[in-house]
Coordinates of C-alpha atoms and ligand atoms in Angstrom, one line a residue:
M236 CA 5.2 -49.3 15.3
R237 CA 5.6 -45.6 15.0
E238 CA 5.0 -46.0 11.3
T239 CA 1.8 -48.0 11.7
F240 CA 0.4 -45.8 14.7
P241 CA 2.0 -42.4 14.4
L242 CA 1.2 -40.4 17.5
F243 CA 2.7 -37.4 15.7
P244 CA 3.1 -36.3 12.3
Q245 CA 6.7 -36.5 11.0
Q246 CA 9.2 -33.7 11.8
A247 CA 9.8 -32.2 8.3
S248 CA 10.9 -28.7 8.9
T249 CA 13.5 -26.9 11.0
L250 CA 10.8 -25.6 13.3
A251 CA 9.2 -28.9 13.8
P252 CA 11.5 -30.3 16.5
R253 CA 11.5 -26.9 18.3
V254 CA 7.7 -26.8 18.4
D255 CA 7.7 -30.4 19.6
A256 CA 10.2 -29.9 22.3
L257 CA 8.1 -27.0 23.8
Y258 CA 5.0 -29.1 23.5
F259 CA 6.7 -32.0 25.4
Y260 CA 7.9 -29.7 28.1
L261 CA 4.4 -28.4 28.7
I262 CA 3.1 -31.9 28.8
A263 CA 5.8 -32.9 31.3
V264 CA 5.1 -29.8 33.5
T265 CA 1.3 -30.5 33.4
I266 CA 1.8 -34.2 34.3
F267 CA 4.2 -33.3 37.2
F268 CA 1.9 -30.9 38.8
S269 CA -1.3 -32.9 38.3
L270 CA 0.4 -35.8 40.1
L271 CA 1.8 -33.5 42.8
I272 CA -1.7 -31.9 43.5
A273 CA -3.7 -35.2 43.2
L274 CA -1.3 -37.1 45.5
S275 CA -1.0 -34.2 48.0
I276 CA -4.8 -34.2 48.3
L277 CA -5.0 -37.9 48.9
Y278 CA -2.0 -37.7 51.5
F279 CA -3.5 -34.7 53.4
A280 CA -7.1 -36.1 53.3
I281 CA -5.8 -39.2 55.0
K282 CA -3.3 -37.6 57.3
Y283 CA -5.5 -34.9 58.7
R284 CA -8.9 -36.8 58.6
R285 CA -11.3 -36.2 61.4
R286 CA -10.7 -38.9 64.1
S287 CA -13.7 -38.3 66.4
E288 CA -17.0 -36.6 66.4
S289 CA -15.8 -34.1 69.0
E290 CA -12.5 -33.2 67.4
L291 CA -11.9 -29.5 66.7
P292 CA -9.2 -28.5 64.2
R293 CA -6.3 -26.4 65.4
G294 CA -6.0 -22.9 64.1
V295 CA -3.5 -22.4 61.3
E296 CA -0.9 -19.6 61.2
G297 CA 0.2 -18.2 58.0
S298 CA 3.7 -18.9 56.6
L299 CA 5.3 -16.1 54.7
K300 CA 8.1 -18.3 53.4
L301 CA 5.6 -20.9 52.1
E302 CA 3.4 -18.1 50.4
I303 CA 6.5 -16.6 48.7
A304 CA 7.6 -20.0 47.6
W305 CA 4.3 -21.0 45.9
S306 CA 4.0 -17.6 44.3
V307 CA 7.6 -17.2 42.9
I308 CA 8.2 -20.8 41.7
P309 CA 5.0 -21.0 39.5
L310 CA 5.9 -17.4 38.3
L311 CA 9.3 -18.6 37.1
I312 CA 7.8 -21.8 35.5
T313 CA 5.2 -19.8 33.6
F314 CA 8.0 -17.4 32.5
S315 CA 9.8 -20.3 31.0
F316 CA 6.7 -21.1 29.0
F317 CA 6.5 -17.5 27.8
I318 CA 10.3 -17.1 27.0
W319 CA 10.4 -20.4 25.1
G320 CA 7.2 -19.9 23.4
A321 CA 8.1 -16.3 22.3
S322 CA 11.5 -17.5 20.9
I323 CA 9.8 -19.9 18.6
F324 CA 7.1 -17.5 17.7
F325 CA 9.8 -14.9 16.6
A326 CA 11.6 -17.6 14.6
M327 CA 8.4 -18.5 13.0
N328 CA 7.7 -14.9 12.0
R329 CA 11.1 -13.9 10.7
P330 CA 11.8 -15.5 7.4
P331 CA 15.5 -15.8 6.6
S332 CA 16.7 -13.2 4.1
D333 CA 17.8 -15.9 1.7
A334 CA 14.3 -17.5 1.5
I335 CA 12.8 -18.2 -1.9
E336 CA 9.4 -16.6 -2.3
I337 CA 6.2 -18.3 -3.4
S338 CA 2.8 -16.6 -3.7
V339 CA -0.3 -18.5 -2.5
V340 CA -3.9 -17.6 -3.3
A341 CA -6.6 -19.5 -1.4
K342 CA -10.1 -19.7 -2.8
Q343 CA -13.1 -21.9 -2.4
W344 CA -11.8 -24.6 -2.6
M345 CA -8.2 -24.8 -3.8
W346 CA -4.7 -23.6 -3.1
K347 CA -3.1 -21.8 -6.0
F348 CA 0.7 -21.4 -5.9
Q349 CA 3.0 -19.4 -8.1
H350 CA 6.7 -19.7 -7.9
A351 CA 8.9 -16.5 -8.2
D352 CA 9.8 -17.4 -11.8
G353 CA 6.2 -17.8 -12.9
Q354 CA 5.7 -21.5 -12.5
R355 CA 2.1 -22.3 -11.3
E356 CA 0.6 -25.2 -9.5
I357 CA -2.6 -26.1 -7.8
N358 CA -3.1 -28.1 -4.6
E359 CA 0.5 -29.2 -5.0
L360 CA 3.6 -27.3 -3.9
H361 CA 7.1 -28.4 -5.0
V362 CA 10.0 -27.0 -2.8
P363 CA 13.7 -27.9 -2.4
I364 CA 15.0 -29.6 0.8
G365 CA 17.2 -27.4 2.9
Q366 CA 16.0 -24.2 1.6
A367 CA 14.0 -21.7 3.4
V368 CA 10.6 -20.9 1.6
K369 CA 8.6 -17.8 2.3
L370 CA 4.9 -17.8 1.4
T371 CA 3.1 -14.7 0.5
M372 CA -0.6 -15.6 1.0
A373 CA -3.9 -14.0 0.1
S374 CA -7.5 -15.2 -0.1
E375 CA -10.1 -14.5 -2.8
D376 CA -13.1 -15.1 -0.8
V377 CA -13.3 -16.2 2.8
I378 CA -11.0 -17.2 5.6
H379 CA -8.8 -20.2 4.9
S380 CA -5.9 -21.5 6.9
F381 CA -2.8 -23.0 5.4
Y382 CA -1.8 -26.0 7.5
V383 CA 1.0 -28.5 7.1
P384 CA 1.3 -30.7 10.2
A385 CA 4.7 -32.2 9.3
F386 CA 6.1 -28.5 9.2
R387 CA 4.1 -27.6 12.4
M388 CA 2.9 -24.6 10.4
K389 CA -0.6 -23.1 10.3
R390 CA -1.5 -19.7 9.2
D391 CA -4.9 -18.2 8.6
V392 CA -5.3 -16.5 5.2
L393 CA -7.9 -13.6 5.5
P394 CA -9.6 -11.9 2.7
G395 CA -8.2 -8.3 2.4
K396 CA -4.9 -9.1 4.0
V397 CA -1.5 -10.6 3.0
A398 CA -0.3 -13.2 5.3
T399 CA 3.4 -14.3 5.2
Y400 CA 4.9 -17.4 6.6
W401 CA 8.0 -19.5 6.1
F402 CA 9.4 -23.0 6.5
E403 CA 12.6 -24.8 5.7
P404 CA 11.9 -28.5 4.9
T405 CA 14.5 -31.0 6.3
R406 CA 13.2 -34.2 4.9
R407 CA 12.3 -35.4 1.4
G408 CA 8.8 -36.7 0.9
R409 CA 5.3 -35.6 0.4
Y410 CA 3.5 -34.0 3.2
H411 CA -0.2 -33.3 3.6
L412 CA -1.6 -29.8 3.2
F413 CA -4.8 -28.9 4.7
C414 CA -7.3 -26.1 4.9
A415 CA -7.7 -25.7 8.7
E416 CA -10.5 -23.1 8.7
Y417 CA -14.1 -24.2 7.8
C418 CA -14.6 -22.4 4.5
G419 CA -17.8 -23.8 3.0
T420 CA -19.2 -27.1 1.5
K421 CA -16.0 -28.4 0.2
H422 CA -13.8 -27.3 3.0
S423 CA -12.6 -30.9 3.7
G424 CA -11.6 -31.4 0.1
M425 CA -9.4 -28.2 0.1
I426 CA -6.3 -30.3 0.5
G427 CA -3.1 -31.0 -1.2
W428 CA 0.5 -32.0 -1.0
V429 CA 3.8 -30.3 -0.4
E430 CA 6.5 -32.2 -2.2
V431 CA 10.1 -31.8 -0.8
M432 CA 12.7 -32.6 -3.5
D433 CA 16.5 -32.6 -3.8
P434 CA 17.7 -29.1 -5.0
V435 CA 18.8 -30.7 -8.3
D436 CA 15.4 -32.4 -9.0
F437 CA 13.7 -29.2 -8.0
Q438 CA 15.7 -27.2 -10.5
S439 CA 14.8 -29.6 -13.3
W440 CA 11.2 -29.7 -12.2
L441 CA 11.2 -25.8 -12.4
A442 CA 12.8 -25.9 -15.8
G443 CA 10.3 -28.3 -17.1
G444 CA 7.5 -25.6 -16.5
T445 CA 5.3 -23.9 -18.9
G446 CA 7.8 -21.0 -19.0
S447 CA 5.3 -18.4 -17.8
E448 CA 6.7 -15.1 -16.8
S449 CA 8.0 -14.3 -13.4
L450 CA 5.8 -12.8 -10.6
A451 CA 7.7 -9.5 -10.7
S452 CA 7.6 -9.1 -14.4
A453 CA 3.8 -10.0 -14.5
G454 CA 3.5 -7.3 -11.7
A455 CA 5.4 -4.8 -13.8
K456 CA 3.1 -5.3 -16.8
L457 CA 0.1 -4.7 -14.6
F458 CA 1.7 -1.5 -13.2
V459 CA 1.9 -0.2 -16.8
Q460 CA -1.4 -1.7 -17.8
H461 CA -3.2 0.2 -14.9
A462 CA -1.3 3.3 -15.7
C463 CA 0.3 3.3 -12.0
N464 CA 3.5 4.6 -13.7
T465 CA 1.9 7.8 -14.6
C466 CA 1.6 8.9 -11.0
H467 CA 4.4 6.8 -9.2
R468 CA 7.4 8.5 -11.0
P469 CA 10.5 10.3 -9.9
D470 CA 10.0 13.7 -11.6
S471 CA 8.0 16.7 -10.8
L472 CA 4.9 15.3 -12.3
A473 CA 4.8 12.6 -9.6
R474 CA 1.5 12.6 -7.8
G475 CA 2.2 9.4 -5.8
P476 CA 5.2 8.2 -3.8
N477 CA 8.2 6.9 -5.4
L478 CA 8.1 3.1 -5.1
E479 CA 11.8 2.3 -5.7
G480 CA 13.5 1.1 -2.5
L481 CA 10.3 1.4 -0.7
F482 CA 9.8 -2.2 0.4
G483 CA 10.5 -2.9 4.0
K484 CA 11.1 0.9 4.7
K485 CA 9.4 3.0 7.3
V486 CA 6.7 5.3 5.8
Q487 CA 5.6 8.6 7.3
L488 CA 1.8 9.0 7.0
Q489 CA -0.4 12.1 6.6
D490 CA -1.7 11.6 10.2
G491 CA 1.7 11.5 11.7
R492 CA 2.0 7.7 12.2
T493 CA 4.8 5.8 11.0
I494 CA 4.4 2.3 9.4
V495 CA 6.6 -0.2 7.7
A496 CA 5.9 -0.8 4.0
D497 CA 5.2 -4.6 4.0
E498 CA 3.1 -6.8 1.8
S499 CA -0.1 -6.1 3.6
Y500 CA 0.6 -2.2 3.3
I501 CA 1.2 -2.4 -0.4
R502 CA -1.8 -4.5 -1.1
E503 CA -4.0 -2.2 1.0
S504 CA -2.7 0.8 -0.7
I505 CA -3.7 -0.5 -4.0
V506 CA -7.3 -1.5 -3.0
M507 CA -7.9 1.2 -0.4
P508 CA -5.4 3.9 -1.3
N509 CA -6.8 6.4 1.2
A510 CA -6.5 4.2 4.2
K511 CA -3.0 5.3 4.9
T512 CA -1.9 8.2 2.8
V513 CA 1.6 9.1 2.7
A514 CA 2.7 12.4 4.2
G515 CA 3.2 14.9 1.5
F516 CA 0.7 13.5 -0.9
Q517 CA -3.0 14.1 -1.7
P518 CA -5.4 11.2 -1.3
I519 CA -6.3 11.2 -5.0
M520 CA -5.5 7.7 -5.9
P521 CA -8.5 5.8 -7.2
T522 CA -9.1 2.3 -5.6
F523 CA -8.4 -0.7 -7.7
Q524 CA -10.7 -2.9 -5.6
G525 CA -12.2 -5.5 -7.9
L526 CA -10.2 -4.4 -10.9
I527 CA -7.1 -6.5 -10.1
S528 CA -7.4 -10.2 -9.1
E529 CA -5.9 -11.4 -5.9
E530 CA -3.1 -13.0 -7.9
G531 CA -2.5 -9.8 -9.7
L532 CA -2.2 -8.0 -6.4
L533 CA 0.4 -10.4 -5.2
Q534 CA 2.2 -9.9 -8.6
L535 CA 2.2 -6.2 -8.0
V536 CA 3.5 -6.7 -4.5
A537 CA 6.3 -8.8 -5.9
Y538 CA 7.0 -6.1 -8.4
V539 CA 7.2 -3.3 -5.7
K540 CA 9.5 -5.7 -3.7
S541 CA 11.7 -6.2 -6.7
L542 CA 12.3 -2.5 -6.9
S543 CA 14.0 -2.7 -3.5
K544 CA 16.3 -5.7 -4.4
A545 CA 18.6 -4.1 -6.9
A546 CA 17.0 -6.5 -9.4
P547 CA 17.1 -5.4 -13.1
S548 CA 13.8 -4.1 -14.0
P549 CA 11.7 -6.4 -16.1
E550 CA 12.5 -6.2 -19.8
G551 CA 10.4 -3.8 -21.8
V552 CA 9.2 -2.0 -18.8
A553 CA 10.6 1.2 -17.5
P554 CA 11.2 1.4 -13.8
P555 CA 9.3 4.2 -12.2
V556 CA 12.5 6.1 -11.4
Q557 CA 15.7 6.9 -13.1
N558 CA 17.7 8.5 -10.2
S559 CA 17.4 5.8 -7.7
P560 CA 17.9 6.6 -4.0
P561 CA 20.4 4.3 -2.2
R562 CA 19.0 0.8 -2.6
S563 CA 18.3 -1.4 0.4
E564 CA 18.4 -4.9 1.2
A565 CA 16.2 -4.2 4.1
K566 CA 13.8 -6.9 5.1
K567 CA 11.1 -7.1 7.5
Ligands
CUA291 CU1 -10.5 -23.2 2.8 CU2 -11.4 -24.5 4.6

């Protein structure tokens, strides 16, 4: 019966049962109070109905106890929504540190994926079961929204920003992927599948790829190609901040603010370098808006991230520093 008329999509991620449990709790509370109020209205309407034309109602004294009760009890109940909801919200927004990373570029009207080792796919995403997957998502044109009902995940992908999200699949199978934000004529066709595989099958699927280069090494090439390394360097000729070990760290800005160097900040610093100038540097970096594709930007972000992971620098490309500061595993 459930298979023929499914009321709910399958629960295929670690977060799905948690989201559903909260949802059912909200429904239960709603049903309870709807009945309580409706039945009370009915009961009081009958009990205190006017019995004769001349009847005058008695005056009603207030009751402090009652008023406190109907204020405090609903307060506690709504707090339970908030605390439960916030705990799921935090879990959704904190990818585990062992998550594999996949970059996603949305455009009218397709989803483009690139795995960390370079394997690309369109409208289809292969992931291993039981492994957290972190998505780094950007849009080439308008607002799209990455939506996989079976994972209970939906995240808007806005142009000019990097959105991150994660999930950990718990069931094998193929799950529908939608775009959940109206994005033009073929919005309804901007769909695909997420295929959850056994880790062994996933490895052989990855190995059967076209052997394109990894995200970070593609980013490293762009870094040299656009001569970023002429300014972002460790020696006295450096005119831009040192990028090694930067990702996930706090950065002091010219205007006194402090921000965390995350994906969005790194992307923004490439296309709008003067939006948040780092303290101690001149706002002299030219913009690369329009010069680097959205995919290229995500590759550069992956490269900057790789400089904080104690990963060996991609072959043939010198890292921007030699004397590295203490490396950090710091993650957002
Ligand atoms: Cu993309 Cu709707």
